[in-house]
PDB file of C-alpha atoms in Angstrom:
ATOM      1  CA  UNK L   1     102.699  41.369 -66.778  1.00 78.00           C
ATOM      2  CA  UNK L   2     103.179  39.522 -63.457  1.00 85.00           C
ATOM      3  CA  UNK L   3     107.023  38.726 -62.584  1.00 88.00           C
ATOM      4  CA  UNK L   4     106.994  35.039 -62.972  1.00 92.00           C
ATOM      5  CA  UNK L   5     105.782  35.756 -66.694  1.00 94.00           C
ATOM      6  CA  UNK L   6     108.146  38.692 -67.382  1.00 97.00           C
ATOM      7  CA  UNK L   7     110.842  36.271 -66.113  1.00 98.00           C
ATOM      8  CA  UNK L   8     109.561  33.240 -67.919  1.00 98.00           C
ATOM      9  CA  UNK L   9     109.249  34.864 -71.368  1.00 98.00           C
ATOM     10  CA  UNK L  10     113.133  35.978 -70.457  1.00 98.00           C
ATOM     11  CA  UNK L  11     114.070  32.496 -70.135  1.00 98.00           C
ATOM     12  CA  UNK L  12     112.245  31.547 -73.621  1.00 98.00           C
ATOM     13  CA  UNK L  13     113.979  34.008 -75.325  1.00 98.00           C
ATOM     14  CA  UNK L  14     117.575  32.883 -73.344  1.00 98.00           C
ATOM     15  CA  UNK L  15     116.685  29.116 -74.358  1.00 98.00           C
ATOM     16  CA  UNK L  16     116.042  30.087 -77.897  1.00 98.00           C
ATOM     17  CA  UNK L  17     119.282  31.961 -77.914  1.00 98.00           C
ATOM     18  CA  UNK L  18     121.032  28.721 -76.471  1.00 98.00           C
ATOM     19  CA  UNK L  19     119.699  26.439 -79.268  1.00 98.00           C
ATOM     20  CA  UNK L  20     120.891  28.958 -81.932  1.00 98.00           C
ATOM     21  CA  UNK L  21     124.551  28.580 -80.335  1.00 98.00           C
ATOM     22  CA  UNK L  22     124.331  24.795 -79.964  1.00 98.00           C
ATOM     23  CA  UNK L  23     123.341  24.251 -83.229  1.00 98.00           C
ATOM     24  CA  UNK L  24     126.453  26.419 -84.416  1.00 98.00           C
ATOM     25  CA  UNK L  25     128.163  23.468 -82.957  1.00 98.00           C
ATOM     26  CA  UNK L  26     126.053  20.225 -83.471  1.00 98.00           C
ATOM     27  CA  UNK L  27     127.220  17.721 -85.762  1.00 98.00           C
ATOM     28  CA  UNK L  28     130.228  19.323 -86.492  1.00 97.00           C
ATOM     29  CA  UNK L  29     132.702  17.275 -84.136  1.00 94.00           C
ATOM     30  CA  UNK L  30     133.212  19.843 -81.390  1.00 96.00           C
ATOM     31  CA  UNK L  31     135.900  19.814 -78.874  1.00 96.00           C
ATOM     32  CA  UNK L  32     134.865  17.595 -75.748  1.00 96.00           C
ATOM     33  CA  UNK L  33     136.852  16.344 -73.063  1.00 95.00           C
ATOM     34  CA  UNK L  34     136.170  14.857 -69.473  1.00 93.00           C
ATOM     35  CA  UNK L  35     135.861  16.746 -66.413  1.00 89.00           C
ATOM     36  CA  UNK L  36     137.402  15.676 -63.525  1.00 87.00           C
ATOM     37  CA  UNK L  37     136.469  13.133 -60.996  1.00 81.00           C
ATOM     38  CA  UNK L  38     134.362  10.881 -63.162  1.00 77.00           C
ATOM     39  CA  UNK L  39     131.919  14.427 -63.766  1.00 80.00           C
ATOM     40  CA  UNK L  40     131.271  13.664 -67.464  1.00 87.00           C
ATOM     41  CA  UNK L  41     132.110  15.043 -70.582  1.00 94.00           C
ATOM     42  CA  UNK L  42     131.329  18.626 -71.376  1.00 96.00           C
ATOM     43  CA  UNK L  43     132.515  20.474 -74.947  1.00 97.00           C
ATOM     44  CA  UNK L  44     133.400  23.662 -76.412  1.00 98.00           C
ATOM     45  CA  UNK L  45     129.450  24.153 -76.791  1.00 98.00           C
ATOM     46  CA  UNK L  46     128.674  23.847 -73.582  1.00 98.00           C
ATOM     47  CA  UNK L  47     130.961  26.461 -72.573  1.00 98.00           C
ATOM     48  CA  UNK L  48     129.629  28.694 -75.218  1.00 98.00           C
ATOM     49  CA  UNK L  49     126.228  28.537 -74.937  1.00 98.00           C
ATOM     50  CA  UNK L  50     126.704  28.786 -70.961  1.00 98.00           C
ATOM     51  CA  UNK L  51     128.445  32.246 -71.788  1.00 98.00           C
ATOM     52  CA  UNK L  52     125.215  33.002 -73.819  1.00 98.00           C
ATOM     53  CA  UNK L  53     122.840  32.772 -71.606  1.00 98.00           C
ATOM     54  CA  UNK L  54     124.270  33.796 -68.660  1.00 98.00           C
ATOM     55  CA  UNK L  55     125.039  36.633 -70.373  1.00 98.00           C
ATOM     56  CA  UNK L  56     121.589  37.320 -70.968  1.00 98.00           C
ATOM     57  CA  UNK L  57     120.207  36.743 -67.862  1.00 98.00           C
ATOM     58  CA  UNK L  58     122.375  38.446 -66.248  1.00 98.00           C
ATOM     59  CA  UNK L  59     122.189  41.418 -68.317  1.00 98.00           C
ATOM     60  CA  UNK L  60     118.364  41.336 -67.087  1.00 98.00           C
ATOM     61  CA  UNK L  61     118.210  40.396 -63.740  1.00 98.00           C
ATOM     62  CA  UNK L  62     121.864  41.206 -61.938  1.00 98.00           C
ATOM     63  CA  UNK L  63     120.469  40.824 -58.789  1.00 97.00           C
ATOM     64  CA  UNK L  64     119.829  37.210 -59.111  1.00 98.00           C
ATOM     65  CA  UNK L  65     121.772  34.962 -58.700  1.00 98.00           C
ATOM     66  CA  UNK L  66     123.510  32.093 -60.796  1.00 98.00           C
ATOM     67  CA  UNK L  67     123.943  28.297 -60.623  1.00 98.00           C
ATOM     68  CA  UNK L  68     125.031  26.163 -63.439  1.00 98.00           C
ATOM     69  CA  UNK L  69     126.310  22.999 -64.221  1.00 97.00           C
ATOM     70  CA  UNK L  70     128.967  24.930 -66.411  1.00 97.00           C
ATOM     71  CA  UNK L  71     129.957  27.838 -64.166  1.00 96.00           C
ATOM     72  CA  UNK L  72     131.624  27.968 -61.153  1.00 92.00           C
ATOM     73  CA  UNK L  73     130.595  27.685 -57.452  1.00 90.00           C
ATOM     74  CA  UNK L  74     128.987  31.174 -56.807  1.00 92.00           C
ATOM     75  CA  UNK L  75     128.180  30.677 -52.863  1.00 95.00           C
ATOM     76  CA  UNK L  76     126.330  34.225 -53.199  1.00 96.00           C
ATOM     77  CA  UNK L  77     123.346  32.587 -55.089  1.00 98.00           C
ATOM     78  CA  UNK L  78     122.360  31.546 -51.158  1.00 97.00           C
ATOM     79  CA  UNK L  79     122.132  35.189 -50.235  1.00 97.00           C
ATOM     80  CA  UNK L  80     119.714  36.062 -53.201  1.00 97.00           C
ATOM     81  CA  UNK L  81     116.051  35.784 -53.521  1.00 97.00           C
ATOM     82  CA  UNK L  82     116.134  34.705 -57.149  1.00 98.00           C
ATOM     83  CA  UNK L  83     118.595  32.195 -58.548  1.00 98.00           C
ATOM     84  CA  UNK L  84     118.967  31.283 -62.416  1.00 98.00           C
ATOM     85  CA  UNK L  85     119.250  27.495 -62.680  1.00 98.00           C
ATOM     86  CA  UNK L  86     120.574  26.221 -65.890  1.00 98.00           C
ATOM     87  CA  UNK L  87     121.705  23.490 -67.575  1.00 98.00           C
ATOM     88  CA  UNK L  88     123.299  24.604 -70.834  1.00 98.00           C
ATOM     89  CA  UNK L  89     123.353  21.530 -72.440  1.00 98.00           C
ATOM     90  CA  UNK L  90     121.239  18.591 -70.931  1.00 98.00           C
ATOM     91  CA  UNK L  91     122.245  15.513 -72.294  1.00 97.00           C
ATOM     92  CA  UNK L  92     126.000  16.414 -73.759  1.00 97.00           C
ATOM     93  CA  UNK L  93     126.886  12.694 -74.495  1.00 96.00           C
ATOM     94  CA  UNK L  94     123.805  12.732 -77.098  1.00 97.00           C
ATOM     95  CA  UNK L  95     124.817  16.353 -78.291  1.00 98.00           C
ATOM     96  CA  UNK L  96     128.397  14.430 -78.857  1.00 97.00           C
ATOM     97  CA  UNK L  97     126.986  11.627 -81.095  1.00 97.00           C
ATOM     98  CA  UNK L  98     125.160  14.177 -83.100  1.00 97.00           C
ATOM     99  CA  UNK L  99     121.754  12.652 -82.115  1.00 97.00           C
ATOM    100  CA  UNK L 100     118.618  15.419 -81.343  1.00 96.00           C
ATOM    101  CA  UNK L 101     117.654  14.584 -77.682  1.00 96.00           C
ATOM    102  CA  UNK L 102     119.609  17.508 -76.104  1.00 98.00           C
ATOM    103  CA  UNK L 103     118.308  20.181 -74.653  1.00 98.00           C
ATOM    104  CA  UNK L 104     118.515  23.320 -72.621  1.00 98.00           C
ATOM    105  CA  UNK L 105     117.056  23.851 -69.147  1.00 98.00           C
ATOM    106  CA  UNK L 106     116.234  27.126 -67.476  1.00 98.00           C
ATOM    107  CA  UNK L 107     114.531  27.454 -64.443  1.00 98.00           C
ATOM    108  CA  UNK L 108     114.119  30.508 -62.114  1.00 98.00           C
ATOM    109  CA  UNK L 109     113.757  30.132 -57.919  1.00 98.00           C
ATOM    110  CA  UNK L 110     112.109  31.991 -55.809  1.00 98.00           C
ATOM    111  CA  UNK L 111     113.770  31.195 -52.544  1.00 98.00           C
ATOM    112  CA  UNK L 112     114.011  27.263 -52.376  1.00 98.00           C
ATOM    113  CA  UNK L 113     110.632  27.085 -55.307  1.00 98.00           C
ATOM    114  CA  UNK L 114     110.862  27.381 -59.040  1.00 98.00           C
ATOM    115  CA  UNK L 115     108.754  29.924 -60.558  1.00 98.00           C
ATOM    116  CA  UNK L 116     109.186  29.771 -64.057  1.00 98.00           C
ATOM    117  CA  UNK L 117     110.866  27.487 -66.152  1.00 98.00           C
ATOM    118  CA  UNK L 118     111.611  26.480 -69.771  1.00 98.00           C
ATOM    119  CA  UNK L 119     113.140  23.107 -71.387  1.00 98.00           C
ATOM    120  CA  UNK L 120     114.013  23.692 -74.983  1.00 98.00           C
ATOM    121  CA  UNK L 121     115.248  21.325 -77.954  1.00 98.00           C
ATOM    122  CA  UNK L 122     116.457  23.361 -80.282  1.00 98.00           C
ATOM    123  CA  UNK L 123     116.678  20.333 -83.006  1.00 98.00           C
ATOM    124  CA  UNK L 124     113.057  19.596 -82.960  1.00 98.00           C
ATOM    125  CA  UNK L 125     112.007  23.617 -82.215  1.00 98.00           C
ATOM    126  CA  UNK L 126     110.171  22.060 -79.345  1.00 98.00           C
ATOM    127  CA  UNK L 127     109.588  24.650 -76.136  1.00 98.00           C
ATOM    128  CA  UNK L 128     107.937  23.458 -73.119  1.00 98.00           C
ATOM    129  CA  UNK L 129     107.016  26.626 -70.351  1.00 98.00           C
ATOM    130  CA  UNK L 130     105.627  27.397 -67.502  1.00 98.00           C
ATOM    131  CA  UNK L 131     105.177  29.527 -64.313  1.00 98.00           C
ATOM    132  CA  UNK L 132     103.850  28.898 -60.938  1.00 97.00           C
ATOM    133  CA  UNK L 133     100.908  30.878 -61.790  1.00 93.00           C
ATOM    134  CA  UNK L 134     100.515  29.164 -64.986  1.00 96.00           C
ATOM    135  CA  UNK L 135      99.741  26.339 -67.374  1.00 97.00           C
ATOM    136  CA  UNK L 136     102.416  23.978 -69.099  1.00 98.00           C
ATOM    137  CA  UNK L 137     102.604  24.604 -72.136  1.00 98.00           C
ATOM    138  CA  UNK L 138     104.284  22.485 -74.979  1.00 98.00           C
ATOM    139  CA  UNK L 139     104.744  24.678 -77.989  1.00 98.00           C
ATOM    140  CA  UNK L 140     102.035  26.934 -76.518  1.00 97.00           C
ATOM    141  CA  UNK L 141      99.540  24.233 -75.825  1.00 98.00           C
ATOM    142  CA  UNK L 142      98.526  22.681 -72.983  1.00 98.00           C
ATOM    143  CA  UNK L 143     100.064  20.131 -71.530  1.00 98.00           C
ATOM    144  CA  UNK L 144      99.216  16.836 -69.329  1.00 98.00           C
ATOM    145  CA  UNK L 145      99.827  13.375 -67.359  1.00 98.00           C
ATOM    146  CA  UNK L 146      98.815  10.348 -68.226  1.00 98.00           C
ATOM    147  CA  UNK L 147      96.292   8.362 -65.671  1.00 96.00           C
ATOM    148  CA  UNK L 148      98.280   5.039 -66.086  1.00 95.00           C
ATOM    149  CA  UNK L 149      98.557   2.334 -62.965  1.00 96.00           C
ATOM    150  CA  UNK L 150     102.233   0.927 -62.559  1.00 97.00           C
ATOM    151  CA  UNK L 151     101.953  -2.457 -63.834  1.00 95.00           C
ATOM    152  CA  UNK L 152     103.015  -1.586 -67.432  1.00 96.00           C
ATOM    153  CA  UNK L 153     103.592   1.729 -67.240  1.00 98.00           C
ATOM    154  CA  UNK L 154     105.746   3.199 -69.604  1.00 98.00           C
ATOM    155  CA  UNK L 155     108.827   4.334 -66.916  1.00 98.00           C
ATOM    156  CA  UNK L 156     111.738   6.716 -68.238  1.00 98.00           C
ATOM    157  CA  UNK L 157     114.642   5.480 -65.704  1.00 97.00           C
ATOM    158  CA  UNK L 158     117.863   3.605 -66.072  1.00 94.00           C
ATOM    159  CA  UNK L 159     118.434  -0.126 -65.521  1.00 92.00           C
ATOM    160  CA  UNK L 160     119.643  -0.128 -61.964  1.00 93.00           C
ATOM    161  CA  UNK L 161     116.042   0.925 -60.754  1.00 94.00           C
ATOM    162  CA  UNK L 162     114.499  -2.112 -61.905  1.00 93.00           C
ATOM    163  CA  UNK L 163     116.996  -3.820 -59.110  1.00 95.00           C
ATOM    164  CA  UNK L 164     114.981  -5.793 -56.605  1.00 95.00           C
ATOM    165  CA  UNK L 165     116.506  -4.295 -53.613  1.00 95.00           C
ATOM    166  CA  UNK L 166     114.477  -0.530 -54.479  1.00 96.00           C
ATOM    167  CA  UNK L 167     111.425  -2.533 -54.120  1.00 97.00           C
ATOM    168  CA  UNK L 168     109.363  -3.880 -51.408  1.00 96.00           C
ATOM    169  CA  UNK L 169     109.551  -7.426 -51.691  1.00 94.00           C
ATOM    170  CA  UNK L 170     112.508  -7.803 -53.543  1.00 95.00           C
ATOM    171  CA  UNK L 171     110.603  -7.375 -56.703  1.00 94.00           C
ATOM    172  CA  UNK L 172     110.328  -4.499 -59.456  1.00 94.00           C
ATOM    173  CA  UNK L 173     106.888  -3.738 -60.827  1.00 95.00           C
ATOM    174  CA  UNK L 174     106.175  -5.127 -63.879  1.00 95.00           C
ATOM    175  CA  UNK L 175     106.780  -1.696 -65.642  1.00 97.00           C
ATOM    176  CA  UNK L 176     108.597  -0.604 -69.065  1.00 96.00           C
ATOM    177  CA  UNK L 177     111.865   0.712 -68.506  1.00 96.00           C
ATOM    178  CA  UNK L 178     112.624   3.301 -71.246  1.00 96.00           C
ATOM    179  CA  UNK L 179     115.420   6.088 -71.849  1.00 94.00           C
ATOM    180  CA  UNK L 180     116.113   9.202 -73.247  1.00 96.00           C
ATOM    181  CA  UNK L 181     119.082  10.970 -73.286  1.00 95.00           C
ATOM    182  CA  UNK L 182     117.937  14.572 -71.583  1.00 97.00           C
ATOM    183  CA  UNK L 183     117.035  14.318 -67.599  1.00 98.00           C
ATOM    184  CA  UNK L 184     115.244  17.848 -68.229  1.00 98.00           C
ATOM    185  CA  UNK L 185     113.345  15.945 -71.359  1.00 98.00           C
ATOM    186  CA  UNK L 186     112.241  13.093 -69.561  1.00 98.00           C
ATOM    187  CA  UNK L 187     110.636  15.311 -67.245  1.00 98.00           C
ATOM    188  CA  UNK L 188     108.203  17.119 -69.633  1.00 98.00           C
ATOM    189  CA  UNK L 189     107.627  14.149 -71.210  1.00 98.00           C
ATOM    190  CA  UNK L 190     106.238  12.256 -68.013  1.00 98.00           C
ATOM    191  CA  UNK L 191     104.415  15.954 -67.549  1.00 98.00           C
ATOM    192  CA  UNK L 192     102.962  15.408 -71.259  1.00 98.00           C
ATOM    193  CA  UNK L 193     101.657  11.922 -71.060  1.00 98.00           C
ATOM    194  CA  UNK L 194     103.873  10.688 -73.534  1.00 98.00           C
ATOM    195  CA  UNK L 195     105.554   8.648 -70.611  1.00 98.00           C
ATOM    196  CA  UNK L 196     103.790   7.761 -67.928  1.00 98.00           C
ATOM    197  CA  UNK L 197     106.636   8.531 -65.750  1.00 98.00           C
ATOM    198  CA  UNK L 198     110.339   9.518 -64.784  1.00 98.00           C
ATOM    199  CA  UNK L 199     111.831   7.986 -61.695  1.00 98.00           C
ATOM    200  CA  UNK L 200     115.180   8.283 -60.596  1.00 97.00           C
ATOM    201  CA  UNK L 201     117.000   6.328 -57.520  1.00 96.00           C
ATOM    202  CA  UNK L 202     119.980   8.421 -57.061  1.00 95.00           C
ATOM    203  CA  UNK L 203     120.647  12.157 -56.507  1.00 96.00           C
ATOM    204  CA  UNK L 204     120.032  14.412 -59.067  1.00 97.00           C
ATOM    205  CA  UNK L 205     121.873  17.749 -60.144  1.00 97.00           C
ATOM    206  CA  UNK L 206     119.150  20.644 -59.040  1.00 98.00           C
ATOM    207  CA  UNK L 207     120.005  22.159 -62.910  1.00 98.00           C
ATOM    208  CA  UNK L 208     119.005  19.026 -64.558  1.00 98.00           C
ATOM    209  CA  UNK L 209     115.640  18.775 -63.206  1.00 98.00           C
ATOM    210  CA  UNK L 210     114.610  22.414 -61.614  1.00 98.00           C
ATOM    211  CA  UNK L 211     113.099  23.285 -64.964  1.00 98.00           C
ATOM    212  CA  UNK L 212     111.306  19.971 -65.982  1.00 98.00           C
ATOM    213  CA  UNK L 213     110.279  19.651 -62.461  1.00 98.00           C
ATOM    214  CA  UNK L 214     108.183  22.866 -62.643  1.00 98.00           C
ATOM    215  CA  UNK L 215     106.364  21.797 -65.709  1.00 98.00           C
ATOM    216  CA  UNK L 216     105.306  18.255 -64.805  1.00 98.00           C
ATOM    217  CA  UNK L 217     103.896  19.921 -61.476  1.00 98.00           C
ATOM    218  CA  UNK L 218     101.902  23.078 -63.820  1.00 98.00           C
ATOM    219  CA  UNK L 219     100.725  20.046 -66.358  1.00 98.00           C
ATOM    220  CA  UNK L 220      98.981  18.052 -63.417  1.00 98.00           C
ATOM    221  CA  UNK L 221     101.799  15.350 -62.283  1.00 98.00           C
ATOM    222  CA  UNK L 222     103.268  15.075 -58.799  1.00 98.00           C
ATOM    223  CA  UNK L 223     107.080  15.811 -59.125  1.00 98.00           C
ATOM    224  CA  UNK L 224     108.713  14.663 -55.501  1.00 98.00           C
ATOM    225  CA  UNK L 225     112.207  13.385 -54.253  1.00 98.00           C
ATOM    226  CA  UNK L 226     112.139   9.692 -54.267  1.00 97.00           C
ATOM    227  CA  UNK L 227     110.856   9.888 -50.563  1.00 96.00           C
ATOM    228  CA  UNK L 228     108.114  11.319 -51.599  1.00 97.00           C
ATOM    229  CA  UNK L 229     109.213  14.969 -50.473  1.00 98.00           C
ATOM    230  CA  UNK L 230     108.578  18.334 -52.088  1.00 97.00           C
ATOM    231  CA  UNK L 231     111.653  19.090 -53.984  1.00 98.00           C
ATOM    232  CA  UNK L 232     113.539  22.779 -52.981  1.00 98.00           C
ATOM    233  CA  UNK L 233     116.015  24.432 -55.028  1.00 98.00           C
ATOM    234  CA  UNK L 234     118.758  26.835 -55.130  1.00 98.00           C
ATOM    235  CA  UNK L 235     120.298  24.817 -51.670  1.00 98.00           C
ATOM    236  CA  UNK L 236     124.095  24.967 -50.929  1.00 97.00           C
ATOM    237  CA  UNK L 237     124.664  21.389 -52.646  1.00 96.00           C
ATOM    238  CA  UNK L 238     122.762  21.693 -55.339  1.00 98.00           C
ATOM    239  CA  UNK L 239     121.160  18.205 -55.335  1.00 98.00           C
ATOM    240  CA  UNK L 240     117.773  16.308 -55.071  1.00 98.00           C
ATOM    241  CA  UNK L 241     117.592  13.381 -53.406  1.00 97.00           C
ATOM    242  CA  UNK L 242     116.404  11.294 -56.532  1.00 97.00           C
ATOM    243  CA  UNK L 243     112.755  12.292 -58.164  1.00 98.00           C
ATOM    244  CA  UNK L 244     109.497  10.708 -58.817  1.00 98.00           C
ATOM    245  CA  UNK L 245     107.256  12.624 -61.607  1.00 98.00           C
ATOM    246  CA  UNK L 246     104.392  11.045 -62.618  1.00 98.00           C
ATOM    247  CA  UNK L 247     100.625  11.519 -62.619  1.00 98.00           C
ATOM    248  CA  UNK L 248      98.751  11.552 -59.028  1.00 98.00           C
ATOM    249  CA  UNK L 249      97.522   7.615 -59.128  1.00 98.00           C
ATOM    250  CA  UNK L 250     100.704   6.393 -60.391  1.00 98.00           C
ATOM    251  CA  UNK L 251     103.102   8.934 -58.231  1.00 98.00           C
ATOM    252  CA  UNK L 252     101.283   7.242 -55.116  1.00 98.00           C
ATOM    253  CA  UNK L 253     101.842   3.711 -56.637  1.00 98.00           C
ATOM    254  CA  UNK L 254     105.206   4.096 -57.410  1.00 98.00           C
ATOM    255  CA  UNK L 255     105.819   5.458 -53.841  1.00 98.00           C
ATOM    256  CA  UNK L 256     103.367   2.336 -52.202  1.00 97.00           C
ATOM    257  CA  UNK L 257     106.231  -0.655 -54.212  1.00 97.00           C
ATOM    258  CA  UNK L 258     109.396   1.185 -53.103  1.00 97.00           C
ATOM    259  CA  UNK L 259     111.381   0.352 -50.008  1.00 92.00           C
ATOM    260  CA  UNK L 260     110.997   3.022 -47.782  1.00 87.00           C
TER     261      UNK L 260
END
């Protein structure tokens, strides 16, 4: 088995662990509070499905190295080849109000590249994969982009990007603004066609979106920083500048209304 497969069927079986520990937890009032400087809240289940996984992974692979939003700063990660990029729990503030958008994001880089990756909502049993060499998958079937043009496309963003001064002009497309609670989700769902796309303005964690961005890109949909850039991973901040996923027509549309 090729090593992006061995390493993605490691992360299934890591995610699948991680929704087995969250759901230990879910709907069952667990102990949150805020992290400093305005970072969001995080709870006890974050913390113990991080522990999880990280515990398998490294268990497999101790020569790769680590980032997480619930760990801390390992500079080392720079010095390795590989890098494990996770999100324990993506979306904690819906995994707080008991609702089922959560999920769990696990990518692997190869140098500043992911190379397999894995979103999993352990609510719903849904599993979206893939590898660089490989399809997306969504439950083990194949996975696509929708071939929608931006006037009334169906957008998964927040409000502040529908602001006229993002757009050239000084006016939004006329698209539908729509929200879920998971920035790992929203990826795979712009990758699956079920959204036509996900657009963010603003920086993005790289363990929010290293995962999803991988399987939008393996289903057929152009996953870029909002300049239009390739996006790298594993660097030493640990942030995209923003992200456009969407199909090919609709990527370059998207990129044509927005001020440069």
């Amino acid at each position: 088995m090729p090593a992006n497969e061995q390493d993605l069927k490691l992360l299934e079986d890591a995610a699948r662990a991680a929704g087995r520990v969250a759901l230990e937890y879910w709907q069952k009032e667990p102990r949150s509070w805020e992290k400093p400087d305005g970072a969001g809240p995080v709870t006890e289940a974050d913390l113990a499905v991080n522990e999880e996984v990280q515990g398998i992974l490294a268990a497999a692979r101790p020569e790769y190295g680590w980032l997480s939003e619930e760990s801390e700063a390992d500079p080392s990660r720079l010095d390795a080849r590989h890098c494990f990029i996770v999100d324990p729990i993506d979306g904690t503030r819906a995994f707080i109000a008991g609702q089922e958008g959560f999920s769990h994001s696990l990518a692997v880089s190869d140098g500043d590249r992911i190379v397999a990756a894995v979103v999993y909502l352990p609510v719903s049993d849904c599993c979206y994969t893939a590898s660089a060499d490989g399809p997306a998958l969504m439950n083990g079937k194949p996975i696509h982009p929708s071939d929608s043009d931006i006037e009334g496309a169906r957008v998964l963003t927040y409000r502040a990007a529908s602001e006229p001064r993002y757009w050239r002009g000084g006016q939004a497309p006329a698209f539908h603004r729509e929200f879920r609670p998971s920035l790992a989700w929203r990826l795979c769902l712009a990758g699956q066609g079920r959204f036509d796309a996900a657009l963010s303005l603003r920086s993005a964690w790289e363990w929010d979106i290293a995962a999803g961005s991988l399987i939008a890109e393996r289903a057929g949909a152009i996953a870029s920083d909002r300049r239009g850039k390739p996006m790298r991973f594993n660097s030493p901040r640990a942030t995209v500048d923003g992200l456009i996923v969407a199909g090919p027509r609709l990527h370059g549309q998207i990129m044509a209304r927005l001020q440069p």
